Short mmCIF file of N, CA and C in Angstrom, two decimals:
data_model
loop_
_atom_site.label_atom_id
_atom_site.label_comp_id
_atom_site.label_asym_id
_atom_site.label_seq_id
_atom_site.Cartn_x
_atom_site.Cartn_y
_atom_site.Cartn_z
N MET A 1 43.10 33.63 55.92
CA MET A 1 42.19 32.55 55.68
C MET A 1 42.56 31.83 54.40
N LEU A 2 41.99 30.65 54.29
CA LEU A 2 42.30 29.84 53.11
C LEU A 2 41.32 30.17 51.99
N SER A 3 41.81 30.09 50.81
CA SER A 3 40.94 30.33 49.65
C SER A 3 40.06 29.12 49.43
N SER A 4 39.01 29.33 48.68
CA SER A 4 38.09 28.22 48.39
C SER A 4 38.78 27.13 47.59
N ALA A 5 39.71 27.50 46.74
CA ALA A 5 40.45 26.50 45.96
C ALA A 5 41.33 25.66 46.88
N THR A 6 41.93 26.30 47.89
CA THR A 6 42.77 25.57 48.85
C THR A 6 41.91 24.63 49.68
N LYS A 7 40.73 25.15 50.10
CA LYS A 7 39.81 24.31 50.88
C LYS A 7 39.35 23.11 50.04
N ALA A 8 39.04 23.34 48.77
CA ALA A 8 38.59 22.25 47.89
C ALA A 8 39.71 21.24 47.70
N ALA A 9 40.92 21.73 47.53
CA ALA A 9 42.07 20.82 47.36
C ALA A 9 42.30 20.03 48.64
N ALA A 10 42.14 20.68 49.80
CA ALA A 10 42.31 19.99 51.07
C ALA A 10 41.24 18.90 51.24
N ASN A 11 40.01 19.21 50.84
CA ASN A 11 38.93 18.21 50.92
C ASN A 11 39.19 17.03 50.00
N VAL A 12 39.69 17.31 48.81
CA VAL A 12 40.01 16.23 47.88
C VAL A 12 41.13 15.37 48.46
N THR A 13 42.15 16.03 49.00
CA THR A 13 43.27 15.29 49.60
C THR A 13 42.79 14.45 50.77
N LYS A 14 41.91 15.04 51.60
CA LYS A 14 41.34 14.30 52.74
C LYS A 14 40.54 13.10 52.25
N SER A 15 39.72 13.31 51.26
CA SER A 15 38.89 12.23 50.71
C SER A 15 39.77 11.10 50.15
N LEU A 16 40.83 11.47 49.41
CA LEU A 16 41.73 10.46 48.85
C LEU A 16 42.46 9.69 49.96
N ALA A 17 42.88 10.41 50.99
CA ALA A 17 43.57 9.77 52.11
C ALA A 17 42.64 8.79 52.84
N GLU A 18 41.37 9.21 53.05
CA GLU A 18 40.40 8.32 53.70
C GLU A 18 40.16 7.08 52.85
N HIS A 19 40.07 7.28 51.54
CA HIS A 19 39.86 6.15 50.63
C HIS A 19 41.05 5.20 50.69
N ASP A 20 42.27 5.74 50.70
CA ASP A 20 43.48 4.91 50.78
C ASP A 20 43.52 4.13 52.10
N ILE A 21 43.14 4.80 53.19
CA ILE A 21 43.14 4.12 54.49
C ILE A 21 42.11 3.00 54.51
N ARG A 22 40.91 3.28 53.98
CA ARG A 22 39.87 2.23 53.93
C ARG A 22 40.32 1.06 53.06
N SER A 23 40.91 1.36 51.92
CA SER A 23 41.39 0.30 51.02
C SER A 23 42.48 -0.54 51.70
N SER A 24 43.39 0.14 52.36
CA SER A 24 44.47 -0.57 53.06
C SER A 24 43.90 -1.43 54.18
N ALA A 25 42.92 -0.89 54.90
CA ALA A 25 42.30 -1.65 55.99
C ALA A 25 41.57 -2.88 55.45
N ARG A 26 40.82 -2.72 54.34
CA ARG A 26 40.13 -3.86 53.72
C ARG A 26 41.13 -4.92 53.26
N GLU A 27 42.20 -4.46 52.63
CA GLU A 27 43.23 -5.40 52.15
C GLU A 27 43.88 -6.14 53.32
N ALA A 28 44.20 -5.44 54.39
CA ALA A 28 44.79 -6.07 55.57
C ALA A 28 43.81 -7.07 56.19
N SER A 29 42.54 -6.68 56.24
CA SER A 29 41.52 -7.57 56.79
C SER A 29 41.38 -8.83 55.94
N ASN A 30 41.35 -8.66 54.62
CA ASN A 30 41.26 -9.82 53.72
C ASN A 30 42.49 -10.72 53.86
N ASN A 31 43.67 -10.11 53.94
CA ASN A 31 44.90 -10.90 54.12
C ASN A 31 44.87 -11.67 55.44
N ALA A 32 44.37 -11.03 56.48
CA ALA A 32 44.30 -11.70 57.78
C ALA A 32 43.31 -12.87 57.73
N ARG A 33 42.14 -12.65 57.08
CA ARG A 33 41.17 -13.75 56.93
C ARG A 33 41.77 -14.93 56.16
N GLU A 34 42.46 -14.60 55.07
CA GLU A 34 43.08 -15.66 54.25
C GLU A 34 44.15 -16.41 55.04
N ALA A 35 44.95 -15.67 55.78
CA ALA A 35 45.98 -16.31 56.60
C ALA A 35 45.34 -17.19 57.67
N ALA A 36 44.24 -16.72 58.27
CA ALA A 36 43.54 -17.52 59.28
C ALA A 36 42.98 -18.80 58.67
N ARG A 37 42.42 -18.69 57.46
CA ARG A 37 41.91 -19.89 56.78
C ARG A 37 43.03 -20.89 56.49
N ASP A 38 44.16 -20.37 55.99
CA ASP A 38 45.31 -21.25 55.71
C ASP A 38 45.79 -21.93 56.99
N LEU A 39 45.90 -21.15 58.05
CA LEU A 39 46.34 -21.71 59.33
C LEU A 39 45.36 -22.76 59.82
N ASN A 40 44.08 -22.49 59.68
CA ASN A 40 43.05 -23.44 60.10
C ASN A 40 43.15 -24.73 59.29
N ASP A 41 43.34 -24.59 57.98
CA ASP A 41 43.48 -25.78 57.12
C ASP A 41 44.71 -26.58 57.51
N ARG A 42 45.84 -25.88 57.74
CA ARG A 42 47.06 -26.58 58.15
C ARG A 42 46.87 -27.24 59.51
N GLY A 43 46.17 -26.55 60.39
CA GLY A 43 45.89 -27.11 61.72
C GLY A 43 45.10 -28.40 61.62
N HIS A 44 44.09 -28.41 60.74
CA HIS A 44 43.31 -29.64 60.54
C HIS A 44 44.18 -30.76 59.98
N ASP A 45 45.06 -30.40 59.03
CA ASP A 45 45.96 -31.42 58.47
C ASP A 45 46.89 -31.97 59.53
N ILE A 46 47.46 -31.08 60.33
CA ILE A 46 48.38 -31.52 61.39
C ILE A 46 47.64 -32.37 62.41
N LEU A 47 46.44 -31.93 62.78
CA LEU A 47 45.64 -32.69 63.74
C LEU A 47 45.31 -34.07 63.19
N HIS A 48 44.98 -34.13 61.91
CA HIS A 48 44.68 -35.42 61.27
C HIS A 48 45.92 -36.33 61.30
N ASP A 49 47.09 -35.75 60.98
CA ASP A 49 48.33 -36.54 61.00
C ASP A 49 48.65 -37.04 62.41
N VAL A 50 48.55 -36.14 63.39
CA VAL A 50 48.85 -36.52 64.77
C VAL A 50 47.87 -37.58 65.25
N SER A 51 46.62 -37.42 64.89
CA SER A 51 45.60 -38.40 65.28
C SER A 51 45.93 -39.77 64.68
N GLY A 52 46.36 -39.78 63.43
CA GLY A 52 46.74 -41.04 62.79
C GLY A 52 47.93 -41.69 63.48
N TYR A 53 48.95 -40.87 63.81
CA TYR A 53 50.12 -41.40 64.51
C TYR A 53 49.74 -41.93 65.88
N ALA A 54 48.89 -41.21 66.59
CA ALA A 54 48.47 -41.64 67.92
C ALA A 54 47.68 -42.94 67.83
N ASN A 55 46.83 -43.05 66.83
CA ASN A 55 46.05 -44.27 66.65
C ASN A 55 46.96 -45.46 66.35
N GLU A 56 47.92 -45.24 65.48
CA GLU A 56 48.88 -46.30 65.12
C GLU A 56 49.70 -46.71 66.35
N ALA A 57 50.17 -45.73 67.10
CA ALA A 57 50.95 -46.04 68.31
C ALA A 57 50.09 -46.80 69.32
N GLY A 58 48.84 -46.39 69.46
CA GLY A 58 47.92 -47.09 70.37
C GLY A 58 47.72 -48.54 69.97
N GLN A 59 47.60 -48.79 68.68
CA GLN A 59 47.44 -50.16 68.20
C GLN A 59 48.70 -50.98 68.48
N LYS A 60 49.87 -50.39 68.28
CA LYS A 60 51.12 -51.11 68.56
C LYS A 60 51.25 -51.43 70.04
N VAL A 61 50.93 -50.46 70.90
CA VAL A 61 51.01 -50.68 72.34
C VAL A 61 50.02 -51.75 72.75
N ARG A 62 48.82 -51.70 72.20
CA ARG A 62 47.80 -52.71 72.53
C ARG A 62 48.27 -54.09 72.09
N GLY A 63 48.87 -54.19 70.90
CA GLY A 63 49.39 -55.48 70.43
C GLY A 63 50.50 -55.99 71.34
N LEU A 64 51.40 -55.11 71.75
CA LEU A 64 52.48 -55.49 72.66
C LEU A 64 51.91 -55.95 73.99
N PHE A 65 50.93 -55.21 74.49
CA PHE A 65 50.29 -55.58 75.76
C PHE A 65 49.62 -56.96 75.65
N ASP A 66 48.91 -57.19 74.55
CA ASP A 66 48.24 -58.48 74.36
C ASP A 66 49.25 -59.63 74.28
N ARG A 67 50.35 -59.41 73.55
CA ARG A 67 51.38 -60.46 73.45
C ARG A 67 52.02 -60.73 74.81
N THR A 68 52.27 -59.66 75.57
CA THR A 68 52.87 -59.82 76.90
C THR A 68 51.91 -60.55 77.82
N LEU A 69 50.64 -60.21 77.75
CA LEU A 69 49.64 -60.87 78.59
C LEU A 69 49.53 -62.35 78.22
N ASP A 70 49.51 -62.65 76.94
CA ASP A 70 49.46 -64.06 76.50
C ASP A 70 50.71 -64.82 76.97
N GLY A 71 51.88 -64.18 76.85
CA GLY A 71 53.12 -64.82 77.29
C GLY A 71 53.12 -65.09 78.78
N SER A 72 52.62 -64.13 79.56
CA SER A 72 52.59 -64.35 81.01
C SER A 72 51.57 -65.42 81.39
N LYS A 73 50.46 -65.49 80.68
CA LYS A 73 49.48 -66.56 80.94
C LYS A 73 50.08 -67.93 80.62
N ASN A 74 50.80 -68.01 79.50
CA ASN A 74 51.44 -69.28 79.13
C ASN A 74 52.50 -69.68 80.17
N ALA A 75 53.31 -68.71 80.60
CA ALA A 75 54.34 -69.00 81.60
C ALA A 75 53.70 -69.43 82.91
N THR A 76 52.63 -68.77 83.32
CA THR A 76 51.93 -69.14 84.56
C THR A 76 51.37 -70.54 84.44
N HIS A 77 50.79 -70.86 83.31
CA HIS A 77 50.23 -72.19 83.10
C HIS A 77 51.33 -73.26 83.17
N LYS A 78 52.48 -73.00 82.54
CA LYS A 78 53.59 -73.97 82.57
C LYS A 78 54.11 -74.17 83.99
N ILE A 79 54.22 -73.07 84.75
CA ILE A 79 54.71 -73.18 86.13
C ILE A 79 53.72 -73.97 86.98
N GLU A 80 52.42 -73.67 86.83
CA GLU A 80 51.41 -74.41 87.60
C GLU A 80 51.44 -75.90 87.26
N THR A 81 51.59 -76.20 85.98
CA THR A 81 51.65 -77.61 85.55
C THR A 81 52.88 -78.30 86.16
N GLU A 82 54.03 -77.61 86.13
CA GLU A 82 55.25 -78.18 86.69
C GLU A 82 55.11 -78.42 88.19
N ILE A 83 54.52 -77.47 88.89
CA ILE A 83 54.34 -77.63 90.34
C ILE A 83 53.42 -78.80 90.65
N LYS A 84 52.33 -78.94 89.90
CA LYS A 84 51.37 -80.03 90.13
C LYS A 84 51.98 -81.38 89.76
N THR A 85 52.82 -81.39 88.72
CA THR A 85 53.43 -82.64 88.27
C THR A 85 54.55 -83.09 89.21
N ASN A 86 55.37 -82.18 89.69
CA ASN A 86 56.52 -82.50 90.55
C ASN A 86 56.50 -81.62 91.81
N PRO A 87 55.61 -81.90 92.76
CA PRO A 87 55.50 -81.03 93.93
C PRO A 87 56.74 -81.06 94.83
N VAL A 88 57.40 -82.20 94.97
CA VAL A 88 58.56 -82.27 95.86
C VAL A 88 59.71 -81.46 95.26
N ARG A 89 59.99 -81.67 93.99
CA ARG A 89 61.06 -80.92 93.33
C ARG A 89 60.77 -79.42 93.35
N SER A 90 59.53 -79.03 93.08
CA SER A 90 59.14 -77.63 93.10
C SER A 90 59.35 -77.02 94.48
N SER A 91 59.01 -77.77 95.52
CA SER A 91 59.19 -77.28 96.89
C SER A 91 60.68 -77.11 97.20
N ALA A 92 61.51 -78.05 96.74
CA ALA A 92 62.95 -77.97 96.98
C ALA A 92 63.54 -76.75 96.25
N ILE A 93 63.08 -76.50 95.04
CA ILE A 93 63.56 -75.34 94.28
C ILE A 93 63.15 -74.05 94.99
N ALA A 94 61.90 -74.01 95.45
CA ALA A 94 61.42 -72.81 96.15
C ALA A 94 62.20 -72.59 97.44
N LEU A 95 62.49 -73.67 98.17
CA LEU A 95 63.24 -73.57 99.41
C LEU A 95 64.66 -73.05 99.13
N GLY A 96 65.30 -73.59 98.09
CA GLY A 96 66.65 -73.15 97.72
C GLY A 96 66.67 -71.69 97.29
N ALA A 97 65.69 -71.29 96.50
CA ALA A 97 65.61 -69.90 96.05
C ALA A 97 65.38 -68.97 97.24
N GLY A 98 64.53 -69.37 98.16
CA GLY A 98 64.28 -68.57 99.36
C GLY A 98 65.53 -68.43 100.21
N PHE A 99 66.28 -69.53 100.34
CA PHE A 99 67.52 -69.50 101.11
C PHE A 99 68.53 -68.54 100.49
N ILE A 100 68.68 -68.63 99.17
CA ILE A 100 69.64 -67.76 98.45
C ILE A 100 69.23 -66.29 98.57
N LEU A 101 67.96 -66.00 98.36
CA LEU A 101 67.48 -64.62 98.48
C LEU A 101 67.65 -64.08 99.91
N GLY A 102 67.34 -64.93 100.90
CA GLY A 102 67.51 -64.52 102.30
C GLY A 102 68.97 -64.22 102.61
N ALA A 103 69.86 -65.05 102.08
CA ALA A 103 71.29 -64.83 102.32
C ALA A 103 71.76 -63.54 101.64
N LEU A 104 71.29 -63.28 100.43
CA LEU A 104 71.70 -62.06 99.72
C LEU A 104 71.12 -60.80 100.38
N LEU A 105 69.93 -60.89 100.89
CA LEU A 105 69.31 -59.71 101.50
C LEU A 105 69.88 -59.39 102.88
N THR A 106 70.36 -60.39 103.57
CA THR A 106 70.92 -60.11 104.90
C THR A 106 72.36 -59.66 104.84
N ARG A 107 73.04 -59.87 103.71
CA ARG A 107 74.43 -59.39 103.52
C ARG A 107 74.39 -57.91 103.18
N ARG A 108 75.07 -57.14 103.94
CA ARG A 108 75.09 -55.70 103.63
C ARG A 108 76.47 -55.23 103.68
#
């Protein structure tokens, strides 16, 4: 059997080991919480940056779309004006274009 001094030493060793394990677990838990906070903060920063880039890209696309729409409206207006001003010439141009397209499409 073990002596009382050996048992007391074993209990002290056990107590110290439990304390070390608890301390290590607390430290690991604190490190994990801190890392999660840092990651969360970085995630918010990245999300903010991506959101800004997406907003800027959306504005550029919208501007391009608006310019394209305005250009097509202007071109449509000019074509309509030309057709109304010179209907015979416009009809001849349309007939010639149709003839050329028909000839190109039937050639294989």
